[in-house]
PDB file of C-alpha atoms in Angstrom:
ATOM      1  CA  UNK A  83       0.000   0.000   0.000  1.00  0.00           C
ATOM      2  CA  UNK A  84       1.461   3.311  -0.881  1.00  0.00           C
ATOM      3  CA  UNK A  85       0.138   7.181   0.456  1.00  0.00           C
ATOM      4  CA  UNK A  86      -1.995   7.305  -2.356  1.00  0.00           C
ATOM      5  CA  UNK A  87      -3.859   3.783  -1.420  1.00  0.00           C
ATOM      6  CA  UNK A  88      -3.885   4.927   2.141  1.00  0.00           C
ATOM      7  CA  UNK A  89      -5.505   8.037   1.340  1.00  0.00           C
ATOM      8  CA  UNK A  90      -8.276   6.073  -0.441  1.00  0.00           C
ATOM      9  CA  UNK A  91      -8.737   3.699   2.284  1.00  0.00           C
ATOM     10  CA  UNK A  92      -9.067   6.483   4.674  1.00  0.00           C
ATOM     11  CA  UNK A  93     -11.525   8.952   2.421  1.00  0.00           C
ATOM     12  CA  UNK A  94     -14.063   5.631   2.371  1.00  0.00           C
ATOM     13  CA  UNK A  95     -13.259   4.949   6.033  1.00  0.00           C
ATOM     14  CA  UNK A  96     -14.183   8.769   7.075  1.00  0.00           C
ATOM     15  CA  UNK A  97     -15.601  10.784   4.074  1.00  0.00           C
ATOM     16  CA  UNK A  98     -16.997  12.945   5.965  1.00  0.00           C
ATOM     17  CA  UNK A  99     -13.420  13.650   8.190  1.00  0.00           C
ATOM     18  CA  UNK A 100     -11.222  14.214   4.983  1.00  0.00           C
ATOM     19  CA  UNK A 101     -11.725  17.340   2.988  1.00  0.00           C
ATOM     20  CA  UNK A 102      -8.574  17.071   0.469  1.00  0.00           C
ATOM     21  CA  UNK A 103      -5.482  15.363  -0.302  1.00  0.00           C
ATOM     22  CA  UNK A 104      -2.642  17.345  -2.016  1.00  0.00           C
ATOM     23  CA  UNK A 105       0.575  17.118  -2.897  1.00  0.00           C
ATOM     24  CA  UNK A 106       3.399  18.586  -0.646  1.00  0.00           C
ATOM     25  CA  UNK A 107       5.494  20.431  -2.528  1.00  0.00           C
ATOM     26  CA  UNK A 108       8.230  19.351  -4.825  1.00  0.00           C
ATOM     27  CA  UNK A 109       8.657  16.311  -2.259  1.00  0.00           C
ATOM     28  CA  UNK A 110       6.542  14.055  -3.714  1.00  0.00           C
ATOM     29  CA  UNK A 111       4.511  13.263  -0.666  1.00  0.00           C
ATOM     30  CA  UNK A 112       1.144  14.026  -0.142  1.00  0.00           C
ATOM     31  CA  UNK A 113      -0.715  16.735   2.421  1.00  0.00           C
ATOM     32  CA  UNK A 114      -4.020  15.123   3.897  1.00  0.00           C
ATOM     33  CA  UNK A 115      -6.115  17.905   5.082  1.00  0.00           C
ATOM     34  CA  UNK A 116      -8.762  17.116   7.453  1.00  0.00           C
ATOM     35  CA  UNK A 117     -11.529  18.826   9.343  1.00  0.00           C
ATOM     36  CA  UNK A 118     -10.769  20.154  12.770  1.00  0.00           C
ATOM     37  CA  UNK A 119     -13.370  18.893  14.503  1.00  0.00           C
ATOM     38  CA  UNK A 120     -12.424  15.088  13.102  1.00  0.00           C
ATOM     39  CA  UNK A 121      -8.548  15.895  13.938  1.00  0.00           C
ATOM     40  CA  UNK A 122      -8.114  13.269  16.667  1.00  0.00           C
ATOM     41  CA  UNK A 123     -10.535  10.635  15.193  1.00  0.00           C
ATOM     42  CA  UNK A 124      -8.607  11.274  12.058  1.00  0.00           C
ATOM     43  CA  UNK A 125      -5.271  10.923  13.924  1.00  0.00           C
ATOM     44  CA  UNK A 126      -6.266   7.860  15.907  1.00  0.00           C
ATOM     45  CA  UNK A 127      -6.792   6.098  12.524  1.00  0.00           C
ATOM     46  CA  UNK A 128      -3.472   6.972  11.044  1.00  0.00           C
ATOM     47  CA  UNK A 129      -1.591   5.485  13.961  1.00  0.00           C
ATOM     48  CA  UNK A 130      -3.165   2.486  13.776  1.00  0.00           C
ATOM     49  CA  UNK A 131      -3.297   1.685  10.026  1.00  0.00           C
ATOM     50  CA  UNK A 132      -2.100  -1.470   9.741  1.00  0.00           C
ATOM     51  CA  UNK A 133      -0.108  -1.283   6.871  1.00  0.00           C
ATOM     52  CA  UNK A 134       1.645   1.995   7.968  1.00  0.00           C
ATOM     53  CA  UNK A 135       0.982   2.668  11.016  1.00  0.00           C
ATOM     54  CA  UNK A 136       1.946   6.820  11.038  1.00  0.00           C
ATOM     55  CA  UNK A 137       3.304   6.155  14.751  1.00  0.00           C
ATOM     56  CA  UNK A 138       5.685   8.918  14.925  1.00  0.00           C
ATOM     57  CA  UNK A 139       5.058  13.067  15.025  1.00  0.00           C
ATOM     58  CA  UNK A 140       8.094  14.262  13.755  1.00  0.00           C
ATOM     59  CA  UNK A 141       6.960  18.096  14.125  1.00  0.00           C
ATOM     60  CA  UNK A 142       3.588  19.724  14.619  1.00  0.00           C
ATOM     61  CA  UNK A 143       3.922  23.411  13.027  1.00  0.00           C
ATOM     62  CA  UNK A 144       1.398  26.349  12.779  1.00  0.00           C
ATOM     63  CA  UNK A 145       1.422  29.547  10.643  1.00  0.00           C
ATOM     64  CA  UNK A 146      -1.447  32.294  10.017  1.00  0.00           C
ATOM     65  CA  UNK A 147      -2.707  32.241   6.832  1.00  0.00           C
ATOM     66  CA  UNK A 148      -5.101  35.266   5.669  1.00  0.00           C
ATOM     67  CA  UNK A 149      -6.913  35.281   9.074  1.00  0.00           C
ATOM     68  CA  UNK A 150      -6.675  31.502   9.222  1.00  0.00           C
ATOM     69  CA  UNK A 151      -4.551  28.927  11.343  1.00  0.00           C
ATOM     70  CA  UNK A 152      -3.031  26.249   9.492  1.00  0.00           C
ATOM     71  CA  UNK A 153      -1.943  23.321  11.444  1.00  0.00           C
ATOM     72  CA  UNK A 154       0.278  21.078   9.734  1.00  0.00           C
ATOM     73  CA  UNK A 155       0.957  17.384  11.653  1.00  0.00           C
ATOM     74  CA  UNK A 156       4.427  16.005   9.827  1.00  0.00           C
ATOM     75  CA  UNK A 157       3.507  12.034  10.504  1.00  0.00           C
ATOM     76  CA  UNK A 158       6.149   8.964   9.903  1.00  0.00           C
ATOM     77  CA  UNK A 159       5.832   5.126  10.226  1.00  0.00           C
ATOM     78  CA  UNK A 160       8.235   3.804  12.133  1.00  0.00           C
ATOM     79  CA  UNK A 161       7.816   0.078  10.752  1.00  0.00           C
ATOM     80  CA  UNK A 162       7.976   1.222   6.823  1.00  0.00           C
ATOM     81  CA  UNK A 163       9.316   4.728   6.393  1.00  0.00           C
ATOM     82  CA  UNK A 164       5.600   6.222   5.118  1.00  0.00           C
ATOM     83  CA  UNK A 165       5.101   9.490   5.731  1.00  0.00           C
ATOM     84  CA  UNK A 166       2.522  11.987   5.508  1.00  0.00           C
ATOM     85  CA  UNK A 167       1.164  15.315   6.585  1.00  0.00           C
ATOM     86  CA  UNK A 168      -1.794  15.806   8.347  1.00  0.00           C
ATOM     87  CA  UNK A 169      -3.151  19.542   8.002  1.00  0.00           C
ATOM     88  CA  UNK A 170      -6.409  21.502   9.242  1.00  0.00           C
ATOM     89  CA  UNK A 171      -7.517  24.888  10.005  1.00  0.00           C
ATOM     90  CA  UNK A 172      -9.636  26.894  12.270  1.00  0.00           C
ATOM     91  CA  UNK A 173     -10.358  30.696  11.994  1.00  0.00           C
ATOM     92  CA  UNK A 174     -10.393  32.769  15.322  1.00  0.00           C
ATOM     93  CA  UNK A 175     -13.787  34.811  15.459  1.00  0.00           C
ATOM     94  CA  UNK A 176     -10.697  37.865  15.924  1.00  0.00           C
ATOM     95  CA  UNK A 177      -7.288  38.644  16.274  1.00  0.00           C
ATOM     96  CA  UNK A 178      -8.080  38.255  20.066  1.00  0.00           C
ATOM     97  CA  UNK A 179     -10.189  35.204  19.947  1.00  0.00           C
ATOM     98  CA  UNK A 180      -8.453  31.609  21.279  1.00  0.00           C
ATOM     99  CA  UNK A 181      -8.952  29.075  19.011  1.00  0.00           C
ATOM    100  CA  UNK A 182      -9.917  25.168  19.808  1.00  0.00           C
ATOM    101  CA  UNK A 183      -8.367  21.835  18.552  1.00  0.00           C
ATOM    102  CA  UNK A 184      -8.530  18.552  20.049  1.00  0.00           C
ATOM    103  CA  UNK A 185      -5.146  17.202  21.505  1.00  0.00           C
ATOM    104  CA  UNK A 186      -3.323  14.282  19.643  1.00  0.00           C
ATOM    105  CA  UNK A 187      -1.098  14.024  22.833  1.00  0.00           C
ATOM    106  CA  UNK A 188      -2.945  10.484  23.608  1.00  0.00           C
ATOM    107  CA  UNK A 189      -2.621   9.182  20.365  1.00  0.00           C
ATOM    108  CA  UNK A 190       1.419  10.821  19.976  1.00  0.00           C
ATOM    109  CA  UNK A 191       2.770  11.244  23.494  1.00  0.00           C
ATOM    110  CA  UNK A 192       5.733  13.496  21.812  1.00  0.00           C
ATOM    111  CA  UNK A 193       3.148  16.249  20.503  1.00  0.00           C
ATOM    112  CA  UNK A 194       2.783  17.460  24.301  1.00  0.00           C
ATOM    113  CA  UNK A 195       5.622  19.789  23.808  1.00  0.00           C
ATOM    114  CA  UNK A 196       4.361  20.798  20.307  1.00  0.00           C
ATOM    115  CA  UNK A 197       1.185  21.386  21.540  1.00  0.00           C
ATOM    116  CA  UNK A 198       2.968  23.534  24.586  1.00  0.00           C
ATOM    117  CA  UNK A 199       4.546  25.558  22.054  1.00  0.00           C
ATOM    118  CA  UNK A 200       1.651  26.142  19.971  1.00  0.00           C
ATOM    119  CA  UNK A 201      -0.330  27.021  22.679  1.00  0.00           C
ATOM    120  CA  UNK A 202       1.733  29.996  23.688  1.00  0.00           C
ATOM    121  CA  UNK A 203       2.522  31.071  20.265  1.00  0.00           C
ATOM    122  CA  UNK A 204      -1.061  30.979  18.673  1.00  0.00           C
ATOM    123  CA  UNK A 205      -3.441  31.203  21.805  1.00  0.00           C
ATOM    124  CA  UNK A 206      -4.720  27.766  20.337  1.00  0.00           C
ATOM    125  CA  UNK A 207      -6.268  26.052  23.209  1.00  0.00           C
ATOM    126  CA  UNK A 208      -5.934  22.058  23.033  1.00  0.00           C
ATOM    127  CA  UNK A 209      -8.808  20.100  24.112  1.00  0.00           C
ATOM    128  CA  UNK A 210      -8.566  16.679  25.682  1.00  0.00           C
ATOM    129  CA  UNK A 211      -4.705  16.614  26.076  1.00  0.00           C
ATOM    130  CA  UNK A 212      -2.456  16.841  28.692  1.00  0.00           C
ATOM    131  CA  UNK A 213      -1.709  20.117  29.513  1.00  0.00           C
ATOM    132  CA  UNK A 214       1.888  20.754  30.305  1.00  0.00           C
ATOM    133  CA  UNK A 215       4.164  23.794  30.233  1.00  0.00           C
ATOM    134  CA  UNK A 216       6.091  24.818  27.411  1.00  0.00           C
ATOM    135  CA  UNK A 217       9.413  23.019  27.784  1.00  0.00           C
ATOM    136  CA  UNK A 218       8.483  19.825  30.254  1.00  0.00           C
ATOM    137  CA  UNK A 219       7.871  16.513  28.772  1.00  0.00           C
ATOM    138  CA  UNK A 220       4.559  14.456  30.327  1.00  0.00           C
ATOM    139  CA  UNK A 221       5.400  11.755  33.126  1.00  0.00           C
ATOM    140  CA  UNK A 222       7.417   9.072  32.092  1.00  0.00           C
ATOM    141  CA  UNK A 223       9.626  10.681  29.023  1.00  0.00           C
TER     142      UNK A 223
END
């Protein structure tokens, strides 16, 4: 099964989750943008595809795009090497308004400290993580 198989898969598992695939650049992988609300449902799937299980968050980043947060999820499979990025967006109500996005932190302990980051950075708020300061890693890292 390549990205392009898994992508399938997933768009018949949860159609109404997965909004777009794309590809990423001049890499040749592929950008799997999902809705917000469907984030950790979405994420819960990918790490346990059994194929390619997308295990491993290499790097959660966010930027602001025309009023709108982009979160991009940089995913890896330990077993086979697959990777992929998982992206969504929310749009604050204003500048001032905190924004809310379900935690992957169960599903990928490692995105506590991304999350942390994020947090501070964007005023995005979370839900259903582990909160933890910016900097500390969760009990038993």
């Amino acid at each position: 099964m390549d990205t392009k198989e898994l992508i399938s898969k997933l768009k018949r598992q949860l159609s109404k989750a997965i909004l777009d695939s794309r590809p990423l650049g001049r890499t040749g992988g592929i950008s799997l943008w999902v809705e917000a609300a469907s984030l950790r449902e979405v994420a819960r799937t990918l790490a346990k595809e059994e194929q390619h299980p997308l295990d491993w968050l290499e790097h959660l980043s966010v930027m602001e795009i025309e009023g709108a947060l982009v979160l991009s999820y940089f995913l890896r499979s330990t077993q086979t090497g697959m990777s992929l990025v998982m992206r969504c967006s929310v749009v604050p109500a204003d500048a001032e308004a905190e924004v809310s996005v379900g935690s992957v932190v169960d599903v990928w302990p490692m995105a506590a400290c991304f999350e942390a980051e994020n947090a501070e950075l964007f005023g995005i708020r979370f839900e259903g993580g582990t909160p933890v300061k910016a900097g500390l890693l969760p009990k038993g890292w």
